Tab-separated table of C-alpha atoms in Angstrom:
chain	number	residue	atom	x	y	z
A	18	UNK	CA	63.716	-58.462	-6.435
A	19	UNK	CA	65.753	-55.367	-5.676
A	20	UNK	CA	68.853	-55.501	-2.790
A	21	UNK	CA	68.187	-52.822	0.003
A	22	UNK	CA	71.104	-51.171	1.525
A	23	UNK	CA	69.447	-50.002	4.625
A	24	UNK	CA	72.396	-51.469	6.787
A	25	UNK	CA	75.485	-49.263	4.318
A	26	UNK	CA	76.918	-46.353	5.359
A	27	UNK	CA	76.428	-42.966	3.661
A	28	UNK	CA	80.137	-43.873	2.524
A	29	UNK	CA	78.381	-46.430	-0.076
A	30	UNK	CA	76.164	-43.778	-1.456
A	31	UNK	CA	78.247	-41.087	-1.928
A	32	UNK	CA	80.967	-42.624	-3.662
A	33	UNK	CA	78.552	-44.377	-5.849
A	34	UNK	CA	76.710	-40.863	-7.282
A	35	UNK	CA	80.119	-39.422	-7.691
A	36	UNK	CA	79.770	-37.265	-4.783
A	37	UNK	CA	82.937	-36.464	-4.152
A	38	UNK	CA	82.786	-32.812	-2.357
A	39	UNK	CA	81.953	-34.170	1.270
A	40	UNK	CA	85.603	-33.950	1.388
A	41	UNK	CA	86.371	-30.257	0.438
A	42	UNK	CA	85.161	-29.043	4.169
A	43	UNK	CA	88.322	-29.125	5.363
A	44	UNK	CA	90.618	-26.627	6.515
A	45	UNK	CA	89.954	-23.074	6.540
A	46	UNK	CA	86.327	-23.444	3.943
A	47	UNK	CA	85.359	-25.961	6.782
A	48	UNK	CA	86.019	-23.320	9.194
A	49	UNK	CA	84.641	-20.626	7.623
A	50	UNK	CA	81.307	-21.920	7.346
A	51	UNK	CA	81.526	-23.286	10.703
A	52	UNK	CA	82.045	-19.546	11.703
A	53	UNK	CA	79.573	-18.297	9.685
A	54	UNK	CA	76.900	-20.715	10.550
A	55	UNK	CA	77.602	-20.361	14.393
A	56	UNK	CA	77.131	-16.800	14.218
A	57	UNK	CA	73.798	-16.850	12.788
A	58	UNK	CA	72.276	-19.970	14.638
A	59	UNK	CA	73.016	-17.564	17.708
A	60	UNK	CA	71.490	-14.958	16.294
A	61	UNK	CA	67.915	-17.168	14.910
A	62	UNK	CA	68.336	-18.482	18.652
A	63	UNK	CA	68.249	-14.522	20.420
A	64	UNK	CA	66.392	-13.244	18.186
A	65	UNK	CA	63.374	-15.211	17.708
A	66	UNK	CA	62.902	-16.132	21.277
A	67	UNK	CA	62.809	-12.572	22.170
A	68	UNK	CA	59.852	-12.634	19.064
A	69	UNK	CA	57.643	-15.626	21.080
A	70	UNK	CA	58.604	-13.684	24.592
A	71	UNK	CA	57.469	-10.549	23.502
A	72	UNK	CA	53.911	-11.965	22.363
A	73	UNK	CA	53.740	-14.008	25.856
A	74	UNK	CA	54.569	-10.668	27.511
A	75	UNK	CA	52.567	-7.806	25.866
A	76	UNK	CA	48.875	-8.186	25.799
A	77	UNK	CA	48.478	-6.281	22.750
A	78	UNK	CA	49.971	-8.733	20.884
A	79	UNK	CA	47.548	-11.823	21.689
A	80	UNK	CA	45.687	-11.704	18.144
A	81	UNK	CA	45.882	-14.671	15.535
A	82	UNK	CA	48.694	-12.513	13.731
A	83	UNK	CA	50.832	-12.158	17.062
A	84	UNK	CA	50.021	-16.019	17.531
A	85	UNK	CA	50.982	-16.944	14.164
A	86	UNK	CA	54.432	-14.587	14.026
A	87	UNK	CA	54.968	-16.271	17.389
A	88	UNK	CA	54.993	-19.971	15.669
A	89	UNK	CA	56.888	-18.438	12.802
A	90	UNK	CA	59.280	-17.561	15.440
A	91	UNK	CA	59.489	-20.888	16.854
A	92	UNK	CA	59.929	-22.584	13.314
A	93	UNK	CA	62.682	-20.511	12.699
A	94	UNK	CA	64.273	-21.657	16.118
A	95	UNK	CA	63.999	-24.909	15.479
A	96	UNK	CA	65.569	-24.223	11.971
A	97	UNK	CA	68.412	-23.119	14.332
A	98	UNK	CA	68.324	-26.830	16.050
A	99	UNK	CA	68.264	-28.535	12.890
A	100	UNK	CA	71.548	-26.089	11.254
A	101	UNK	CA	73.248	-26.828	14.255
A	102	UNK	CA	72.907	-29.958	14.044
A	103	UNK	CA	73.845	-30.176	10.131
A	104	UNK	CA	77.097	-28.903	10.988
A	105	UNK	CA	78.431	-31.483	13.199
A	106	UNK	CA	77.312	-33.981	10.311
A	107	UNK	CA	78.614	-32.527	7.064
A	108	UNK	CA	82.014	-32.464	5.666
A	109	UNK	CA	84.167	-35.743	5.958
A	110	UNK	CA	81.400	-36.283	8.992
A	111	UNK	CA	78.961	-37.411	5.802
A	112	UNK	CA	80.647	-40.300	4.798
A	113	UNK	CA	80.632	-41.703	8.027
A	114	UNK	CA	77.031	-41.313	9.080
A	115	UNK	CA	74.287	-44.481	9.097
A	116	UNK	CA	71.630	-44.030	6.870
A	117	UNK	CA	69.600	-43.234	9.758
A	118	UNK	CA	71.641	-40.910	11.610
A	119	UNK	CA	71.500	-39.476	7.941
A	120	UNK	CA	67.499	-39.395	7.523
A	121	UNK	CA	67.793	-37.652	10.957
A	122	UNK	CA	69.783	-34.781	10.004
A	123	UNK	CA	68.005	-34.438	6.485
A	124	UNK	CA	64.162	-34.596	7.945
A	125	UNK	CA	64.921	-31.697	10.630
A	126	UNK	CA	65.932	-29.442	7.944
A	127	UNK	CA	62.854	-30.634	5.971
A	128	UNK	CA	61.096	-30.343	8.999
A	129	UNK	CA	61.817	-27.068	9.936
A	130	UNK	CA	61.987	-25.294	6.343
A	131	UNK	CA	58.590	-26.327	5.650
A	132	UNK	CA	57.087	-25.492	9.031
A	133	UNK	CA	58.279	-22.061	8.286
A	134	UNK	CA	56.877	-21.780	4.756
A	135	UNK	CA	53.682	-22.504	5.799
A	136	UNK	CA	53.869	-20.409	9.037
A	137	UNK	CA	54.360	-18.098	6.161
A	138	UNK	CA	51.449	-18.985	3.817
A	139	UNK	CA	48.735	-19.139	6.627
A	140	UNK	CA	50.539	-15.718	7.698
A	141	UNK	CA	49.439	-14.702	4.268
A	142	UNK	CA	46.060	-15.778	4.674
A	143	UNK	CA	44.946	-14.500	7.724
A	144	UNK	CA	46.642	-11.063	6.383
A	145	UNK	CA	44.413	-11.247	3.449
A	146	UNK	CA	41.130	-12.016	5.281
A	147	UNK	CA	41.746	-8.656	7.490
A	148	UNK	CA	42.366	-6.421	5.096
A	149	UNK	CA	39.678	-7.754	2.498
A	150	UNK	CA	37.376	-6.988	5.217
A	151	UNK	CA	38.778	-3.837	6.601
A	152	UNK	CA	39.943	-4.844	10.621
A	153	UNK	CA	42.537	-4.881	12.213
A	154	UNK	CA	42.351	-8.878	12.662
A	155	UNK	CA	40.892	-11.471	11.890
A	156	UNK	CA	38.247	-13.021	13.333
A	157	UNK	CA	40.029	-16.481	14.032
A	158	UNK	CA	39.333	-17.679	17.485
A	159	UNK	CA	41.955	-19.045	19.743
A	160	UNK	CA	40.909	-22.192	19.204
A	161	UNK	CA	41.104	-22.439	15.394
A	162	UNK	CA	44.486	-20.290	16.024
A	163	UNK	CA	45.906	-23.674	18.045
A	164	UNK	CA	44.041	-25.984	15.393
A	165	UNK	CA	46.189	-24.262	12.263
A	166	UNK	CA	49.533	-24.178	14.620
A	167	UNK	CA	49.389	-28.010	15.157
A	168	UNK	CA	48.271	-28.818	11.654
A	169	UNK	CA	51.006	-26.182	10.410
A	170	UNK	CA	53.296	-28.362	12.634
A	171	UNK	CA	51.527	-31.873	11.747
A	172	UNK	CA	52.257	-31.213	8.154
A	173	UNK	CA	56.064	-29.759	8.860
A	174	UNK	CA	56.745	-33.701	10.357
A	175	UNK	CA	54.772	-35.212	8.028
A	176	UNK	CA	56.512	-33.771	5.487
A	177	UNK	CA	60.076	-34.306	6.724
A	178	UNK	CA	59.235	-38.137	7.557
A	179	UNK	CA	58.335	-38.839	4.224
A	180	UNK	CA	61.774	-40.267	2.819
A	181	UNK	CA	62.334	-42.204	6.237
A	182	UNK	CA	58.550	-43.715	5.488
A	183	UNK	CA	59.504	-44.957	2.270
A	184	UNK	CA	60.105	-42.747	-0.469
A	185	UNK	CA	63.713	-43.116	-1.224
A	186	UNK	CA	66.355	-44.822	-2.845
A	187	UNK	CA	67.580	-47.524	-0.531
A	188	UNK	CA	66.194	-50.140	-2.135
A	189	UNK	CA	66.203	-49.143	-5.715
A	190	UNK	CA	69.918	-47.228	-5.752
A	191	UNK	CA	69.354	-46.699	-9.617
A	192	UNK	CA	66.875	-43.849	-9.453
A	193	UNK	CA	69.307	-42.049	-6.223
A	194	UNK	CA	69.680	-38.133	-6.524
A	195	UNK	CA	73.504	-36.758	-6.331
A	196	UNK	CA	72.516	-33.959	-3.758
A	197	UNK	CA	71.004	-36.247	-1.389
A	198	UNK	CA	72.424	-39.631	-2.007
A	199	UNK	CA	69.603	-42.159	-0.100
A	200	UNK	CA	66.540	-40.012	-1.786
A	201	UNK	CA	64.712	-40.933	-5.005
A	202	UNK	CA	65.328	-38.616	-7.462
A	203	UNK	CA	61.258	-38.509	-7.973
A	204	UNK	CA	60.955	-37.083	-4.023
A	205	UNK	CA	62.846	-33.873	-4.979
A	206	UNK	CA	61.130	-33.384	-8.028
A	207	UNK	CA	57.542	-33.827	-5.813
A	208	UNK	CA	59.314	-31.479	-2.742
A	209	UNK	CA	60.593	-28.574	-5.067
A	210	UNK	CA	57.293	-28.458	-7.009
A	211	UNK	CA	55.189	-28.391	-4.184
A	212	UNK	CA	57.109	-25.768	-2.398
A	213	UNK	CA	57.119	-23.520	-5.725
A	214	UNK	CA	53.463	-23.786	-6.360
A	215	UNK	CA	53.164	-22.279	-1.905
A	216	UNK	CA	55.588	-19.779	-3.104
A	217	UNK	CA	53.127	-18.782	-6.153
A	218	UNK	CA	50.459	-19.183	-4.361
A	219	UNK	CA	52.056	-16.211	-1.612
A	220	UNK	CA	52.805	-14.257	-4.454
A	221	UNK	CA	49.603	-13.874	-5.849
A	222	UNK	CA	48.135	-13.741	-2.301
A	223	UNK	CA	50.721	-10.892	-1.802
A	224	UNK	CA	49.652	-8.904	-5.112
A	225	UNK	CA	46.095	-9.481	-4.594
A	226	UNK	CA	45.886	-7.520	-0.849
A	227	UNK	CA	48.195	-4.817	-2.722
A	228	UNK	CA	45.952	-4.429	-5.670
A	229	UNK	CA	42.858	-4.038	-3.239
A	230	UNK	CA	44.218	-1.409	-0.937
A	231	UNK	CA	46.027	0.541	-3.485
A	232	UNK	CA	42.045	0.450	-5.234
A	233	UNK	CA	40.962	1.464	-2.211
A	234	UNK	CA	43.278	4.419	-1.503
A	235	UNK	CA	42.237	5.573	-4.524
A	236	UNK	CA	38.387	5.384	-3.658
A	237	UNK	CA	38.750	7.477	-0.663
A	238	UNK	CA	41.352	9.833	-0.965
A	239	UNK	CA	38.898	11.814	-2.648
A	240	UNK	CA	36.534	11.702	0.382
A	241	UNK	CA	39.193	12.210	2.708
A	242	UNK	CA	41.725	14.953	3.594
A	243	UNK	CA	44.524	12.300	4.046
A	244	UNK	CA	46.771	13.176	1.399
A	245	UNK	CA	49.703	11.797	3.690
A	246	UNK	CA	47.405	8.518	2.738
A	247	UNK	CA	47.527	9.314	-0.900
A	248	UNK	CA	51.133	9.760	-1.153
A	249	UNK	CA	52.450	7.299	1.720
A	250	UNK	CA	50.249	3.890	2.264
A	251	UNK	CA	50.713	2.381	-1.465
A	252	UNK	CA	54.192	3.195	-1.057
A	253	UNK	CA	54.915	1.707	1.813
A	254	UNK	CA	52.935	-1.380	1.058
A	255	UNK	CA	54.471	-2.019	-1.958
A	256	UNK	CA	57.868	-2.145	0.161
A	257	UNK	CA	56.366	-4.576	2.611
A	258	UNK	CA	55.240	-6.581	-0.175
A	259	UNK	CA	58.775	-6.341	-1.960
A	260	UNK	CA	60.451	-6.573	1.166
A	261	UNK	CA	58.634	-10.011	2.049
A	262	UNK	CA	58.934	-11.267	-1.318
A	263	UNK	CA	61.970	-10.373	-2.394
A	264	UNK	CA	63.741	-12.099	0.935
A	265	UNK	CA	61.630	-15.018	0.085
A	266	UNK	CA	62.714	-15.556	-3.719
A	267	UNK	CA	66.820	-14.990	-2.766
A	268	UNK	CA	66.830	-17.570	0.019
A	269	UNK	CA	64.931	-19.855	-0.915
A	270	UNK	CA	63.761	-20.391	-5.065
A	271	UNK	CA	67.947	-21.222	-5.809
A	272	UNK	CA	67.994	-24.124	-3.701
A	273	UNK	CA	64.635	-25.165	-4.789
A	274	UNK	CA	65.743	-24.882	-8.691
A	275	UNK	CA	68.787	-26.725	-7.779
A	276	UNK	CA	66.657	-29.729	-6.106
A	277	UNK	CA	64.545	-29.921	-9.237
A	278	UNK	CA	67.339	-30.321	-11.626
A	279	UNK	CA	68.598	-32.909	-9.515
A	280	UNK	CA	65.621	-34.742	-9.096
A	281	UNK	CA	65.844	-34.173	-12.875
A	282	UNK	CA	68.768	-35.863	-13.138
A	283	UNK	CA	70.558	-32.737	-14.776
A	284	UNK	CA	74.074	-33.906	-14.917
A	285	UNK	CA	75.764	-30.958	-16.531
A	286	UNK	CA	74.254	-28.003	-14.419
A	287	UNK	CA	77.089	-28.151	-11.892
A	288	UNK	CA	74.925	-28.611	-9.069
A	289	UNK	CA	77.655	-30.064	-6.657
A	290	UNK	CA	79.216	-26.907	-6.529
A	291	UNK	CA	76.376	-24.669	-5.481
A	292	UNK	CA	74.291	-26.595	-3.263
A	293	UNK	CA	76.155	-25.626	0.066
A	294	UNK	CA	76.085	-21.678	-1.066
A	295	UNK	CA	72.457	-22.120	-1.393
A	296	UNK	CA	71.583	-24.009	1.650
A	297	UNK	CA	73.301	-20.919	3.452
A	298	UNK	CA	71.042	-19.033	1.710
A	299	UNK	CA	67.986	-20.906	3.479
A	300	UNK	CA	69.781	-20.333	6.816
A	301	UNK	CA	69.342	-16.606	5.983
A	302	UNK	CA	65.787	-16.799	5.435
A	303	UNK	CA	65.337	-17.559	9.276
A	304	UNK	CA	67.729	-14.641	10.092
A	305	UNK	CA	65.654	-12.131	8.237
A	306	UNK	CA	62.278	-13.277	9.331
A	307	UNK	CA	62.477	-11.692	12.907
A	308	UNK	CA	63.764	-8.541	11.277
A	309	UNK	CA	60.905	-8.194	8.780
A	310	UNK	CA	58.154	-9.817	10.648
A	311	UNK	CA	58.867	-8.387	13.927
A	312	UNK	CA	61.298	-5.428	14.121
A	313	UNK	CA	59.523	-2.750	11.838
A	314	UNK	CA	56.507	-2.911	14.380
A	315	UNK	CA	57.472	0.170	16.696
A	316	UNK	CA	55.558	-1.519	19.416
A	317	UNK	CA	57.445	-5.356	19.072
A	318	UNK	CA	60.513	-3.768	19.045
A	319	UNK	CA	60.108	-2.096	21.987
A	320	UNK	CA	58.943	-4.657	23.542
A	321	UNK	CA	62.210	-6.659	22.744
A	322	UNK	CA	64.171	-3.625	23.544
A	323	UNK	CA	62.250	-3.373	27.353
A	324	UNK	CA	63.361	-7.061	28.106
A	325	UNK	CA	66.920	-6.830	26.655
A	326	UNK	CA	67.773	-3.981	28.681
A	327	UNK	CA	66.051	-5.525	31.795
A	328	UNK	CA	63.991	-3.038	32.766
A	329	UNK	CA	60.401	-2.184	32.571
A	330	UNK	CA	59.213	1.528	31.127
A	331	UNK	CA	57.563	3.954	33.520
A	332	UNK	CA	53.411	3.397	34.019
A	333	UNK	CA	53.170	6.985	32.537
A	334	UNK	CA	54.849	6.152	29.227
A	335	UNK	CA	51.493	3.445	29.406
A	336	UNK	CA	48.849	5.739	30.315
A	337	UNK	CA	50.800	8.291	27.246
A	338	UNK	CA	50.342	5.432	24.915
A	339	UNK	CA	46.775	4.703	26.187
A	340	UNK	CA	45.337	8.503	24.862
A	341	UNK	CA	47.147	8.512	21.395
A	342	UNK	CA	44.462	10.061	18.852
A	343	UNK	CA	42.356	7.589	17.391
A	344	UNK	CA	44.523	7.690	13.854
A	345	UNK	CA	47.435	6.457	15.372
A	346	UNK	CA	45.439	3.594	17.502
A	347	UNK	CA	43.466	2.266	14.173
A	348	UNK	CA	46.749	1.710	12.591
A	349	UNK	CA	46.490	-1.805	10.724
A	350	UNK	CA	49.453	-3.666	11.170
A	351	UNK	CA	50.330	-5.482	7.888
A	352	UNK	CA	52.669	-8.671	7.766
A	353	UNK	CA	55.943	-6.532	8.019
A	354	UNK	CA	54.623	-3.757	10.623
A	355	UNK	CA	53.893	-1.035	8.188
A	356	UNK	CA	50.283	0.657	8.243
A	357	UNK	CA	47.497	1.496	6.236
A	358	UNK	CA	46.946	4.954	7.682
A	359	UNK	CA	45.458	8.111	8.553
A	360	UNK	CA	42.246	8.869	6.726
A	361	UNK	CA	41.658	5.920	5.434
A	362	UNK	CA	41.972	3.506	8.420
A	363	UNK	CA	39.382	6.455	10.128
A	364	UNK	CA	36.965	6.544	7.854
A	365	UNK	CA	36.677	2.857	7.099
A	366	UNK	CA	38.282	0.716	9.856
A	367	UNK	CA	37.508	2.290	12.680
A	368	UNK	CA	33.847	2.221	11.349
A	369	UNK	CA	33.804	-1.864	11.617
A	370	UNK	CA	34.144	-1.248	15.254
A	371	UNK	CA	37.851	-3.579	15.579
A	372	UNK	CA	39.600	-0.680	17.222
A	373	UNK	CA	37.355	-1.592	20.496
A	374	UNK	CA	38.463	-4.893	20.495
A	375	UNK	CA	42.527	-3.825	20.292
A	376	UNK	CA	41.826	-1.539	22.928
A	377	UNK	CA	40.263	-4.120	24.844
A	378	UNK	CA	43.357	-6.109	25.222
């Protein structure tokens, strides 16, 4: 029968998979990336709970999308909570940490990274069953809304308890991973695969709306005089699309490779000296999110902009905004704040009658 180690410190396991790096944070590296984390946990802190108080505050913002960017906003804050707390227990801190203290800090950032990614995939979805069917939003009640954000939340714990429920190395120290030194080497493999296949799954999500509005500019453009359409909306859907996905793939598919060749037990990639690079990278991911997600909508930024400067707008800029032309009003917001436009959006979206239910809010 195998010895368990649940009462060692992290001391034990780290010295045992040769992971010797815990003590290179010191001096000024240590404070650099103290710095440099710091500055951006403040910034995922600001920023994204001007996001979720900007959806509380404006009324045209309480759709399923608004709800969901609201939750993506509040995954990425706690992905604030969790870096924080990572770097008051890394460096020479590691060694000294109980396994549990250790499970603690390691299912937070589990916790939180895959809270957002699925934020992101359901994001994805409910994008794709708007524009497939040519509104605004979706038809998701406010009920089913709450019923995805708990499961999206549900699974985000789940998912982050998993090596504290069992899978991991404490009792079995033979099959231990060098990144993370108490989990099974067979738990990465499962956790980088899995988060992969989401990210595929976005992608082709992703490509799929693209392909169907770009075949749908085409259809109309002929029946329409909207050759800003023509010219503009595949354009700047394609750079929502690259935007969204290109942020996605830097931050986060080098860590994942990196957590699959450990789980592969790669011992000549030089893993060791990457991993911290590439867990900064994930930080970034929650940095950018407000900025994509949020800030190119003119309306969500000022929004932000109203309540960071403490003062409200005049009613008249309100009953301005109220009489914009009907092509500007049936603008559909994509997952980035750019719009399908013009022609288009008036010949066929304003037709399924959504625009009366945005202006009902």
């Amino acid at each position: 029968m195998n010895e368990c180690y649940y009462d060692k410190r992290m001391d034990f396991f780290y010295n045992r998979t040769k992971t010797d790096t815990a003590d290179e944070w010191t001096g000024p590296q240590l404070i650099g990336v103290l710095c440099f984390g710091t500055f951006f946990c403040l910034f995922i802190f600001i920023s994204n709970s001007l996001v979720i108080a900007a959806v509380v505050k404006n009324k045209r913002f309480h759709f399923p999308f608004y709800y969901l960017l609201a939750n993506l906003a509040a995954a990425d804050f706690f992905a604030g909570i969790a870096y924080v707390f990572l770097m008051f227990n890394t460096g020479p801190v590691s060694k000294t940490l109980t396994v549990n203290r250790w499970f603690l800090r390691q299912g937070l950032l589990d916790t939180s990274l895959t809270a957002s990614l699925v934020n992101l995939l359901v994001i994805a979805v409910e994008r794709h069953m708007s524009i497939m069917r040519m509104k605004i939003h979706s038809n998701l009640t406010k009920k089913r809304v709450t019923f995805l954000i708990i499961s999206i939340w549900a699974i985000a714990i789940f998912m982050g308890a998993v090596p504290t429920l069992g899978w991991n190395c404490l009792c079995d120290i033979t099959v231990c991973s060098s990144l993370a030194p108490i989990y099974s080497r067979s738990y990465l493999v499962f956790w980088s695969v899995l988060n992969l296949v989401v990210f595929f799954i976005m992608v082709v999500v992703y490509i799929r709306i693209y392909m169907y509005v770009q075949r749908k500019t085409n259809v109309l453009s002929s029946h329409t005089s909207g050759s800003i359409s023509r010219r503009r909306t595949p354009v700047k859907l394609m750079k929502t699309v690259m935007t969204v996905l290109g942020a996605f793939v830097v931050c986060w598919t080098p860590g994942l490779v990196v957590l699959l060749l450990d789980g592969l037990n790669c011992t000549d990639c030089g893993i060791q000296n990457v991993k911290r690079w590439f867990l900064l990278l994930a930080l970034l991911n929650s940095v950018m999110n407000p900025i994509i997600y949020s800030y190119k909508d003119d309306e969500m930024w000022a929004t932000m902009k109203r309540m960071i400067c403490c003062s409200s707008e005049d009613k008249s800029q309100e009953r301005r905004s109220s009489r914009i032309p009907s092509t500007v009003l049936c603008r559909s917001t994509d997952i980035s704040g750019n719009y399908i436009e013009d022609g288009i959006i008036q010949g066929t979206i304003c037709g399924k009658g959504d625009l009366g239910d945005k202006g009902n809010s």
